[in-house]
Amino acid sequence: MTIIIGFIVVLGMVFGGYMLSGGDMGIITHALPFEGMMIGGAAVGSFIAANSFANLLGAGKSFLKAFKGPKWKGSDYIDLLNLMYTLARMYQQNGMLALDEHIENPQESTIFSQYPKLQKDHFAVDLITDSFRMLALQFDDPYQAEDVINRKLKKHHHEALTAPHGLTTVADALPAIGIVAAVLGVIKTMASIDKPPAVLGAMIGGALVGTFLGVFLAYCFVSPLANRLQAIEEQDGIYYAVIRDIFIAILHNHSPAICTEIGRGNIPTSLQPSFYEMEEARQAMPEAA
């Protein structure tokens, strides 16, 4: 929502200030479709050429995410802590055999099914189940396990940032693409050098729209969009880091309550549930009844 408000403010202030200062929108509106076609088309085409089909699909999904905002809300972190508390308690009380049916088939698990949003996130589910599978394989050294999980998180984070990095590259290229469009406009003007000064002035003004549009799109739209996407991916990535922190705490043989408290401490402040909120949520869990 904030990104939409920001874009509206940008458009209102830039073009509002231009018109209030006596600027003629006629030249801009006449040249905009053609300059926009050249600049926008070149930017989109170069982005397609520089990325695989899979990356393009990911970029499309990320573009929507920029307007929806971060995936994980405060209530989702409460669900995650409750899930990890339940798994940690079952493991410490009854061993891996008690967890086997839930880890091997999380989509049918009575525990995972209590948290449908988490259950739909394949990476989160795989991270949890694969981590507990390491315990079943006697891979229970906390430091080695943390290294393995960090590698998975690094890979996922790198893939998640493909779209923001691609958009940043486009933003860097847009001013130069705008110059290309402006040069084409100058070439067109020079071919009409015998026209009256008023006509030539309008043609030069139209050519300069290309330079304006390239810089305007780069720094007022594409670059903020890329930064917003990166911030969202960074924030969403903390969700998976909390899973890691809780699991490593389990390997250190901390109690389930301490394990989830360690995870709670690493949740972003704006989304972090209080200690007492977690106590209430834990008491409301079916397992606690």
PDB file of C-alpha atoms in Angstrom:
ATOM      1  CA  MET A   1       0.000   0.000   0.000  1.00  0.00           C
ATOM      2  CA  THR A   2       2.776   2.442   0.863  1.00  0.00           C
ATOM      3  CA  ILE A   3       4.403   1.939  -2.527  1.00  0.00           C
ATOM      4  CA  ILE A   4       1.173   2.963  -4.285  1.00  0.00           C
ATOM      5  CA  ILE A   5       0.882   6.073  -2.110  1.00  0.00           C
ATOM      6  CA  GLY A   6       4.515   6.883  -2.854  1.00  0.00           C
ATOM      7  CA  PHE A   7       4.021   6.588  -6.622  1.00  0.00           C
ATOM      8  CA  ILE A   8       0.936   8.823  -6.472  1.00  0.00           C
ATOM      9  CA  VAL A   9       2.904  11.442  -4.526  1.00  0.00           C
ATOM     10  CA  VAL A  10       5.728  11.291  -7.095  1.00  0.00           C
ATOM     11  CA  LEU A  11       3.375  11.791 -10.042  1.00  0.00           C
ATOM     12  CA  GLY A  12       1.415  14.544  -8.313  1.00  0.00           C
ATOM     13  CA  MET A  13       4.457  16.528  -7.186  1.00  0.00           C
ATOM     14  CA  VAL A  14       6.483  16.234 -10.398  1.00  0.00           C
ATOM     15  CA  PHE A  15       3.771  16.941 -12.950  1.00  0.00           C
ATOM     16  CA  GLY A  16       1.813  19.200 -10.623  1.00  0.00           C
ATOM     17  CA  GLY A  17       4.881  21.360 -10.080  1.00  0.00           C
ATOM     18  CA  TYR A  18       5.585  21.367 -13.811  1.00  0.00           C
ATOM     19  CA  MET A  19       2.102  22.579 -14.688  1.00  0.00           C
ATOM     20  CA  LEU A  20       1.953  25.116 -11.860  1.00  0.00           C
ATOM     21  CA  SER A  21       5.196  26.634 -13.134  1.00  0.00           C
ATOM     22  CA  GLY A  22       3.579  27.154 -16.530  1.00  0.00           C
ATOM     23  CA  GLY A  23       4.810  24.019 -18.276  1.00  0.00           C
ATOM     24  CA  ASP A  24       2.899  22.770 -21.319  1.00  0.00           C
ATOM     25  CA  MET A  25       1.780  19.155 -20.931  1.00  0.00           C
ATOM     26  CA  GLY A  26       0.894  19.001 -24.625  1.00  0.00           C
ATOM     27  CA  ILE A  27       4.475  18.292 -25.740  1.00  0.00           C
ATOM     28  CA  ILE A  28       4.895  15.589 -23.090  1.00  0.00           C
ATOM     29  CA  THR A  29       1.573  13.861 -23.763  1.00  0.00           C
ATOM     30  CA  HIS A  30       2.268  13.880 -27.512  1.00  0.00           C
ATOM     31  CA  ALA A  31       5.747  12.389 -27.199  1.00  0.00           C
ATOM     32  CA  LEU A  32       5.066  10.114 -24.230  1.00  0.00           C
ATOM     33  CA  PRO A  33       3.500   7.151 -26.100  1.00  0.00           C
ATOM     34  CA  PHE A  34       6.367   6.940 -28.602  1.00  0.00           C
ATOM     35  CA  GLU A  35       9.166   7.591 -26.111  1.00  0.00           C
ATOM     36  CA  GLY A  36       7.512   5.216 -23.662  1.00  0.00           C
ATOM     37  CA  MET A  37       7.345   2.526 -26.315  1.00  0.00           C
ATOM     38  CA  MET A  38      11.059   2.854 -27.091  1.00  0.00           C
ATOM     39  CA  ILE A  39      12.295   3.165 -23.506  1.00  0.00           C
ATOM     40  CA  GLY A  40       9.871   0.743 -21.872  1.00  0.00           C
ATOM     41  CA  GLY A  41      10.213  -1.768 -24.698  1.00  0.00           C
ATOM     42  CA  ALA A  42      14.003  -1.666 -24.591  1.00  0.00           C
ATOM     43  CA  ALA A  43      14.008  -2.057 -20.792  1.00  0.00           C
ATOM     44  CA  VAL A  44      11.587  -4.997 -20.851  1.00  0.00           C
ATOM     45  CA  GLY A  45      13.382  -6.604 -23.778  1.00  0.00           C
ATOM     46  CA  SER A  46      16.780  -6.366 -22.114  1.00  0.00           C
ATOM     47  CA  PHE A  47      15.328  -7.785 -18.893  1.00  0.00           C
ATOM     48  CA  ILE A  48      13.893 -10.755 -20.815  1.00  0.00           C
ATOM     49  CA  ALA A  49      17.184 -11.314 -22.636  1.00  0.00           C
ATOM     50  CA  ALA A  50      19.170 -11.278 -19.392  1.00  0.00           C
ATOM     51  CA  ASN A  51      16.997 -13.780 -17.473  1.00  0.00           C
ATOM     52  CA  SER A  52      15.823 -17.357 -17.774  1.00  0.00           C
ATOM     53  CA  PHE A  53      12.139 -18.237 -18.084  1.00  0.00           C
ATOM     54  CA  ALA A  54      12.088 -19.387 -14.455  1.00  0.00           C
ATOM     55  CA  ASN A  55      13.546 -16.065 -13.324  1.00  0.00           C
ATOM     56  CA  LEU A  56      10.941 -14.179 -15.350  1.00  0.00           C
ATOM     57  CA  LEU A  57       8.135 -16.098 -13.641  1.00  0.00           C
ATOM     58  CA  GLY A  58       9.717 -15.366 -10.271  1.00  0.00           C
ATOM     59  CA  ALA A  59       9.987 -11.693 -11.163  1.00  0.00           C
ATOM     60  CA  GLY A  60       6.289 -11.597 -12.003  1.00  0.00           C
ATOM     61  CA  LYS A  61       5.368 -13.076  -8.615  1.00  0.00           C
ATOM     62  CA  SER A  62       7.762 -10.721  -6.842  1.00  0.00           C
ATOM     63  CA  PHE A  63       6.241  -7.737  -8.633  1.00  0.00           C
ATOM     64  CA  LEU A  64       2.865  -8.574  -7.082  1.00  0.00           C
ATOM     65  CA  LYS A  65       4.543  -9.064  -3.705  1.00  0.00           C
ATOM     66  CA  ALA A  66       5.784  -5.467  -3.810  1.00  0.00           C
ATOM     67  CA  PHE A  67       2.177  -4.290  -3.661  1.00  0.00           C
ATOM     68  CA  LYS A  68       0.923  -6.956  -1.239  1.00  0.00           C
ATOM     69  CA  GLY A  69       3.739  -6.459   1.258  1.00  0.00           C
ATOM     70  CA  PRO A  70       5.586  -9.074   3.335  1.00  0.00           C
ATOM     71  CA  LYS A  71       4.109 -12.563   3.391  1.00  0.00           C
ATOM     72  CA  TRP A  72       4.525 -13.272   7.095  1.00  0.00           C
ATOM     73  CA  LYS A  73       2.504 -11.349   9.676  1.00  0.00           C
ATOM     74  CA  GLY A  74       2.699 -11.319  13.458  1.00  0.00           C
ATOM     75  CA  SER A  75       0.105 -14.092  13.770  1.00  0.00           C
ATOM     76  CA  ASP A  76       2.163 -16.279  11.415  1.00  0.00           C
ATOM     77  CA  TYR A  77       5.145 -16.044  13.746  1.00  0.00           C
ATOM     78  CA  ILE A  78       2.934 -17.120  16.650  1.00  0.00           C
ATOM     79  CA  ASP A  79       1.842 -20.135  14.600  1.00  0.00           C
ATOM     80  CA  LEU A  80       5.450 -20.970  13.779  1.00  0.00           C
ATOM     81  CA  LEU A  81       6.531 -20.793  17.421  1.00  0.00           C
ATOM     82  CA  ASN A  82       3.611 -22.982  18.463  1.00  0.00           C
ATOM     83  CA  LEU A  83       4.401 -25.553  15.789  1.00  0.00           C
ATOM     84  CA  MET A  84       8.075 -25.700  16.705  1.00  0.00           C
ATOM     85  CA  TYR A  85       7.172 -25.907  20.408  1.00  0.00           C
ATOM     86  CA  THR A  86       4.943 -28.908  19.709  1.00  0.00           C
ATOM     87  CA  LEU A  87       7.592 -30.684  17.618  1.00  0.00           C
ATOM     88  CA  ALA A  88      10.334 -29.949  20.155  1.00  0.00           C
ATOM     89  CA  ARG A  89       8.210 -31.254  23.024  1.00  0.00           C
ATOM     90  CA  MET A  90       7.277 -34.441  21.176  1.00  0.00           C
ATOM     91  CA  TYR A  91      10.909 -35.059  20.255  1.00  0.00           C
ATOM     92  CA  GLN A  92      12.245 -34.520  23.761  1.00  0.00           C
ATOM     93  CA  GLN A  93       9.508 -36.610  25.397  1.00  0.00           C
ATOM     94  CA  ASN A  94       9.159 -39.512  22.956  1.00  0.00           C
ATOM     95  CA  GLY A  95      12.051 -39.322  20.482  1.00  0.00           C
ATOM     96  CA  MET A  96      11.984 -39.334  16.686  1.00  0.00           C
ATOM     97  CA  LEU A  97       9.509 -42.207  16.436  1.00  0.00           C
ATOM     98  CA  ALA A  98       6.748 -39.935  17.701  1.00  0.00           C
ATOM     99  CA  LEU A  99       7.542 -37.407  14.981  1.00  0.00           C
ATOM    100  CA  ASP A 100       7.977 -39.846  12.120  1.00  0.00           C
ATOM    101  CA  GLU A 101       4.440 -39.656  10.683  1.00  0.00           C
ATOM    102  CA  HIS A 102       4.437 -35.853  10.855  1.00  0.00           C
ATOM    103  CA  ILE A 103       7.900 -35.377   9.354  1.00  0.00           C
ATOM    104  CA  GLU A 104       7.475 -37.893   6.547  1.00  0.00           C
ATOM    105  CA  ASN A 105       4.014 -36.717   5.537  1.00  0.00           C
ATOM    106  CA  PRO A 106       3.550 -33.102   6.663  1.00  0.00           C
ATOM    107  CA  GLN A 107       0.657 -32.492   4.270  1.00  0.00           C
ATOM    108  CA  GLU A 108      -1.416 -35.091   6.126  1.00  0.00           C
ATOM    109  CA  SER A 109      -0.030 -34.297   9.573  1.00  0.00           C
ATOM    110  CA  THR A 110      -2.517 -33.354  12.272  1.00  0.00           C
ATOM    111  CA  ILE A 111       0.110 -30.959  13.666  1.00  0.00           C
ATOM    112  CA  PHE A 112       1.046 -29.151  10.467  1.00  0.00           C
ATOM    113  CA  SER A 113      -2.590 -28.975   9.333  1.00  0.00           C
ATOM    114  CA  GLN A 114      -3.334 -26.667  12.275  1.00  0.00           C
ATOM    115  CA  TYR A 115      -1.269 -24.012  10.477  1.00  0.00           C
ATOM    116  CA  PRO A 116      -2.491 -24.007   6.842  1.00  0.00           C
ATOM    117  CA  LYS A 117      -0.542 -20.924   5.737  1.00  0.00           C
ATOM    118  CA  LEU A 118       2.732 -22.391   6.960  1.00  0.00           C
ATOM    119  CA  GLN A 119       1.790 -25.767   5.495  1.00  0.00           C
ATOM    120  CA  LYS A 120       1.444 -24.194   2.031  1.00  0.00           C
ATOM    121  CA  ASP A 121       4.976 -22.778   2.145  1.00  0.00           C
ATOM    122  CA  HIS A 122       7.030 -25.624   0.700  1.00  0.00           C
ATOM    123  CA  PHE A 123      10.384 -24.205   1.713  1.00  0.00           C
ATOM    124  CA  ALA A 124       9.353 -23.692   5.344  1.00  0.00           C
ATOM    125  CA  VAL A 125       7.904 -27.198   5.570  1.00  0.00           C
ATOM    126  CA  ASP A 126      10.929 -28.753   3.868  1.00  0.00           C
ATOM    127  CA  LEU A 127      13.295 -26.829   6.130  1.00  0.00           C
ATOM    128  CA  ILE A 128      11.532 -28.121   9.238  1.00  0.00           C
ATOM    129  CA  THR A 129      11.159 -31.712   8.072  1.00  0.00           C
ATOM    130  CA  ASP A 130      14.670 -31.985   6.622  1.00  0.00           C
ATOM    131  CA  SER A 131      16.133 -30.597   9.833  1.00  0.00           C
ATOM    132  CA  PHE A 132      14.391 -33.247  11.943  1.00  0.00           C
ATOM    133  CA  ARG A 133      15.401 -35.914   9.437  1.00  0.00           C
ATOM    134  CA  MET A 134      19.002 -35.040  10.239  1.00  0.00           C
ATOM    135  CA  LEU A 135      18.251 -36.042  13.826  1.00  0.00           C
ATOM    136  CA  ALA A 136      16.923 -39.379  12.624  1.00  0.00           C
ATOM    137  CA  LEU A 137      20.222 -39.885  10.795  1.00  0.00           C
ATOM    138  CA  GLN A 138      22.166 -39.117  13.992  1.00  0.00           C
ATOM    139  CA  PHE A 139      23.400 -35.847  12.488  1.00  0.00           C
ATOM    140  CA  ASP A 140      22.966 -33.988  15.754  1.00  0.00           C
ATOM    141  CA  ASP A 141      26.058 -31.818  16.078  1.00  0.00           C
ATOM    142  CA  PRO A 142      24.629 -28.281  16.559  1.00  0.00           C
ATOM    143  CA  TYR A 143      27.423 -26.489  14.715  1.00  0.00           C
ATOM    144  CA  GLN A 144      27.503 -28.809  11.722  1.00  0.00           C
ATOM    145  CA  ALA A 145      23.708 -28.805  11.496  1.00  0.00           C
ATOM    146  CA  GLU A 146      23.661 -24.999  11.647  1.00  0.00           C
ATOM    147  CA  ASP A 147      26.157 -24.851   8.793  1.00  0.00           C
ATOM    148  CA  VAL A 148      23.978 -27.130   6.662  1.00  0.00           C
ATOM    149  CA  ILE A 149      20.847 -25.082   7.346  1.00  0.00           C
ATOM    150  CA  ASN A 150      22.688 -21.821   6.673  1.00  0.00           C
ATOM    151  CA  ARG A 151      23.662 -23.120   3.254  1.00  0.00           C
ATOM    152  CA  LYS A 152      20.006 -23.828   2.485  1.00  0.00           C
ATOM    153  CA  LEU A 153      18.980 -20.376   3.683  1.00  0.00           C
ATOM    154  CA  LYS A 154      21.715 -18.739   1.633  1.00  0.00           C
ATOM    155  CA  LYS A 155      20.581 -20.557  -1.505  1.00  0.00           C
ATOM    156  CA  HIS A 156      16.931 -19.645  -0.938  1.00  0.00           C
ATOM    157  CA  HIS A 157      17.822 -16.021  -0.180  1.00  0.00           C
ATOM    158  CA  HIS A 158      19.922 -15.772  -3.337  1.00  0.00           C
ATOM    159  CA  GLU A 159      17.055 -17.080  -5.462  1.00  0.00           C
ATOM    160  CA  ALA A 160      14.543 -14.779  -3.753  1.00  0.00           C
ATOM    161  CA  LEU A 161      16.662 -11.718  -4.584  1.00  0.00           C
ATOM    162  CA  THR A 162      16.872 -12.513  -8.305  1.00  0.00           C
ATOM    163  CA  ALA A 163      13.976 -10.207  -9.173  1.00  0.00           C
ATOM    164  CA  PRO A 164      15.140  -7.216  -7.063  1.00  0.00           C
ATOM    165  CA  HIS A 165      18.648  -7.480  -8.495  1.00  0.00           C
ATOM    166  CA  GLY A 166      17.248  -7.698 -12.025  1.00  0.00           C
ATOM    167  CA  LEU A 167      15.107  -4.619 -11.475  1.00  0.00           C
ATOM    168  CA  THR A 168      18.097  -2.751 -10.058  1.00  0.00           C
ATOM    169  CA  THR A 169      20.004  -3.527 -13.259  1.00  0.00           C
ATOM    170  CA  VAL A 170      17.100  -2.197 -15.319  1.00  0.00           C
ATOM    171  CA  ALA A 171      16.973   0.959 -13.184  1.00  0.00           C
ATOM    172  CA  ASP A 172      20.691   1.510 -13.783  1.00  0.00           C
ATOM    173  CA  ALA A 173      20.189   1.132 -17.542  1.00  0.00           C
ATOM    174  CA  LEU A 174      17.070   3.292 -17.938  1.00  0.00           C
ATOM    175  CA  PRO A 175      18.829   6.712 -17.993  1.00  0.00           C
ATOM    176  CA  ALA A 176      21.091   5.495 -20.816  1.00  0.00           C
ATOM    177  CA  ILE A 177      18.107   4.030 -22.672  1.00  0.00           C
ATOM    178  CA  GLY A 178      16.406   7.417 -22.292  1.00  0.00           C
ATOM    179  CA  ILE A 179      19.417   9.061 -23.918  1.00  0.00           C
ATOM    180  CA  VAL A 180      19.152   6.605 -26.814  1.00  0.00           C
ATOM    181  CA  ALA A 181      15.520   7.619 -27.328  1.00  0.00           C
ATOM    182  CA  ALA A 182      16.480  11.308 -27.087  1.00  0.00           C
ATOM    183  CA  VAL A 183      19.224  10.885 -29.686  1.00  0.00           C
ATOM    184  CA  LEU A 184      16.730   9.264 -32.037  1.00  0.00           C
ATOM    185  CA  GLY A 185      14.500  12.300 -31.514  1.00  0.00           C
ATOM    186  CA  VAL A 186      17.390  14.629 -32.354  1.00  0.00           C
ATOM    187  CA  ILE A 187      18.103  12.623 -35.501  1.00  0.00           C
ATOM    188  CA  LYS A 188      14.452  13.023 -36.471  1.00  0.00           C
ATOM    189  CA  THR A 189      14.685  16.761 -35.782  1.00  0.00           C
ATOM    190  CA  MET A 190      17.846  17.188 -37.860  1.00  0.00           C
ATOM    191  CA  ALA A 191      16.100  15.511 -40.764  1.00  0.00           C
ATOM    192  CA  SER A 192      13.496  18.288 -40.552  1.00  0.00           C
ATOM    193  CA  ILE A 193      15.931  21.189 -40.200  1.00  0.00           C
ATOM    194  CA  ASP A 194      14.053  23.151 -42.874  1.00  0.00           C
ATOM    195  CA  LYS A 195      10.942  23.390 -40.709  1.00  0.00           C
ATOM    196  CA  PRO A 196       9.950  26.620 -38.876  1.00  0.00           C
ATOM    197  CA  PRO A 197      11.547  27.267 -35.440  1.00  0.00           C
ATOM    198  CA  ALA A 198       8.265  26.579 -33.630  1.00  0.00           C
ATOM    199  CA  VAL A 199       8.059  23.118 -35.175  1.00  0.00           C
ATOM    200  CA  LEU A 200      11.724  22.390 -34.489  1.00  0.00           C
ATOM    201  CA  GLY A 201      11.295  23.536 -30.887  1.00  0.00           C
ATOM    202  CA  ALA A 202       8.409  21.126 -30.373  1.00  0.00           C
ATOM    203  CA  MET A 203      10.430  18.286 -31.908  1.00  0.00           C
ATOM    204  CA  ILE A 204      13.438  19.003 -29.680  1.00  0.00           C
ATOM    205  CA  GLY A 205      11.110  19.155 -26.679  1.00  0.00           C
ATOM    206  CA  GLY A 206       9.674  15.785 -27.639  1.00  0.00           C
ATOM    207  CA  ALA A 207      13.176  14.349 -27.942  1.00  0.00           C
ATOM    208  CA  LEU A 208      14.073  15.585 -24.459  1.00  0.00           C
ATOM    209  CA  VAL A 209      11.047  13.734 -23.107  1.00  0.00           C
ATOM    210  CA  GLY A 210      13.082  10.572 -23.733  1.00  0.00           C
ATOM    211  CA  THR A 211      15.874  11.707 -21.425  1.00  0.00           C
ATOM    212  CA  PHE A 212      13.354  12.832 -18.830  1.00  0.00           C
ATOM    213  CA  LEU A 213      11.380   9.592 -18.998  1.00  0.00           C
ATOM    214  CA  GLY A 214      14.457   7.381 -18.648  1.00  0.00           C
ATOM    215  CA  VAL A 215      15.714   9.193 -15.550  1.00  0.00           C
ATOM    216  CA  PHE A 216      12.215   9.588 -14.106  1.00  0.00           C
ATOM    217  CA  LEU A 217      11.353   5.903 -14.429  1.00  0.00           C
ATOM    218  CA  ALA A 218      14.751   4.797 -13.113  1.00  0.00           C
ATOM    219  CA  TYR A 219      14.899   6.821  -9.920  1.00  0.00           C
ATOM    220  CA  CYS A 220      11.226   7.395  -9.115  1.00  0.00           C
ATOM    221  CA  PHE A 221       9.696   4.016 -10.001  1.00  0.00           C
ATOM    222  CA  VAL A 222      11.948   1.067 -10.875  1.00  0.00           C
ATOM    223  CA  SER A 223      14.674   1.678  -8.283  1.00  0.00           C
ATOM    224  CA  PRO A 224      12.186   2.208  -5.395  1.00  0.00           C
ATOM    225  CA  LEU A 225      10.302  -0.894  -6.564  1.00  0.00           C
ATOM    226  CA  ALA A 226      13.516  -2.935  -6.511  1.00  0.00           C
ATOM    227  CA  ASN A 227      14.427  -1.627  -3.051  1.00  0.00           C
ATOM    228  CA  ARG A 228      10.936  -2.394  -1.760  1.00  0.00           C
ATOM    229  CA  LEU A 229      11.133  -5.949  -3.121  1.00  0.00           C
ATOM    230  CA  GLN A 230      14.517  -6.498  -1.523  1.00  0.00           C
ATOM    231  CA  ALA A 231      13.260  -5.215   1.836  1.00  0.00           C
ATOM    232  CA  ILE A 232      10.270  -7.568   1.661  1.00  0.00           C
ATOM    233  CA  GLU A 233      12.437 -10.567   0.795  1.00  0.00           C
ATOM    234  CA  GLU A 234      14.835  -9.693   3.612  1.00  0.00           C
ATOM    235  CA  GLN A 235      11.981  -9.483   6.108  1.00  0.00           C
ATOM    236  CA  ASP A 236      10.327 -12.693   4.914  1.00  0.00           C
ATOM    237  CA  GLY A 237      13.673 -14.474   5.109  1.00  0.00           C
ATOM    238  CA  ILE A 238      13.770 -13.914   8.871  1.00  0.00           C
ATOM    239  CA  TYR A 239      10.868 -16.375   9.178  1.00  0.00           C
ATOM    240  CA  TYR A 240      13.113 -19.203   7.992  1.00  0.00           C
ATOM    241  CA  ALA A 241      15.985 -18.016  10.171  1.00  0.00           C
ATOM    242  CA  VAL A 242      13.702 -18.374  13.214  1.00  0.00           C
ATOM    243  CA  ILE A 243      13.146 -22.028  12.240  1.00  0.00           C
ATOM    244  CA  ARG A 244      16.914 -22.510  12.174  1.00  0.00           C
ATOM    245  CA  ASP A 245      17.440 -20.837  15.526  1.00  0.00           C
ATOM    246  CA  ILE A 246      14.788 -22.943  17.244  1.00  0.00           C
ATOM    247  CA  PHE A 247      16.079 -26.176  15.749  1.00  0.00           C
ATOM    248  CA  ILE A 248      19.660 -25.450  16.785  1.00  0.00           C
ATOM    249  CA  ALA A 249      18.378 -24.692  20.298  1.00  0.00           C
ATOM    250  CA  ILE A 250      16.736 -28.125  20.281  1.00  0.00           C
ATOM    251  CA  LEU A 251      20.104 -29.685  19.428  1.00  0.00           C
ATOM    252  CA  HIS A 252      21.593 -27.892  22.411  1.00  0.00           C
ATOM    253  CA  ASN A 253      19.030 -29.741  24.556  1.00  0.00           C
ATOM    254  CA  HIS A 254      17.188 -26.662  25.734  1.00  0.00           C
ATOM    255  CA  SER A 255      13.604 -27.093  26.868  1.00  0.00           C
ATOM    256  CA  PRO A 256      10.851 -26.475  24.252  1.00  0.00           C
ATOM    257  CA  ALA A 257       9.870 -23.234  25.998  1.00  0.00           C
ATOM    258  CA  ILE A 258      13.451 -21.935  25.903  1.00  0.00           C
ATOM    259  CA  CYS A 259      13.846 -22.998  22.270  1.00  0.00           C
ATOM    260  CA  THR A 260      10.815 -21.032  21.161  1.00  0.00           C
ATOM    261  CA  GLU A 261      11.824 -18.083  23.348  1.00  0.00           C
ATOM    262  CA  ILE A 262      15.150 -17.995  21.499  1.00  0.00           C
ATOM    263  CA  GLY A 263      13.246 -17.954  18.231  1.00  0.00           C
ATOM    264  CA  ARG A 264      10.852 -15.259  19.458  1.00  0.00           C
ATOM    265  CA  GLY A 265      13.785 -13.027  20.308  1.00  0.00           C
ATOM    266  CA  ASN A 266      14.912 -12.959  16.668  1.00  0.00           C
ATOM    267  CA  ILE A 267      11.544 -11.951  15.202  1.00  0.00           C
ATOM    268  CA  PRO A 268      11.411  -8.368  13.825  1.00  0.00           C
ATOM    269  CA  THR A 269      10.306  -5.978  16.551  1.00  0.00           C
ATOM    270  CA  SER A 270       7.232  -4.787  14.664  1.00  0.00           C
ATOM    271  CA  LEU A 271       5.993  -8.381  14.351  1.00  0.00           C
ATOM    272  CA  GLN A 272       7.341  -9.862  17.564  1.00  0.00           C
ATOM    273  CA  PRO A 273       4.700 -11.266  19.933  1.00  0.00           C
ATOM    274  CA  SER A 274       5.226 -10.529  23.586  1.00  0.00           C
ATOM    275  CA  PHE A 275       6.162 -13.214  26.089  1.00  0.00           C
ATOM    276  CA  TYR A 276       2.650 -13.152  27.538  1.00  0.00           C
ATOM    277  CA  GLU A 277       1.017 -13.340  24.116  1.00  0.00           C
ATOM    278  CA  MET A 278       2.997 -16.503  23.471  1.00  0.00           C
ATOM    279  CA  GLU A 279       1.956 -17.911  26.839  1.00  0.00           C
ATOM    280  CA  GLU A 280      -1.707 -17.328  25.986  1.00  0.00           C
ATOM    281  CA  ALA A 281      -1.298 -18.803  22.515  1.00  0.00           C
ATOM    282  CA  ARG A 282       0.453 -21.858  23.928  1.00  0.00           C
ATOM    283  CA  GLN A 283      -2.288 -22.449  26.483  1.00  0.00           C
ATOM    284  CA  ALA A 284      -4.864 -22.267  23.698  1.00  0.00           C
ATOM    285  CA  MET A 285      -3.133 -24.996  21.693  1.00  0.00           C
ATOM    286  CA  PRO A 286      -5.068 -28.306  21.451  1.00  0.00           C
ATOM    287  CA  GLU A 287      -2.020 -30.171  22.783  1.00  0.00           C
ATOM    288  CA  ALA A 288      -2.081 -28.031  25.921  1.00  0.00           C
ATOM    289  CA  ALA A 289      -5.662 -28.960  26.687  1.00  0.00           C
TER     290      ALA A 289
END
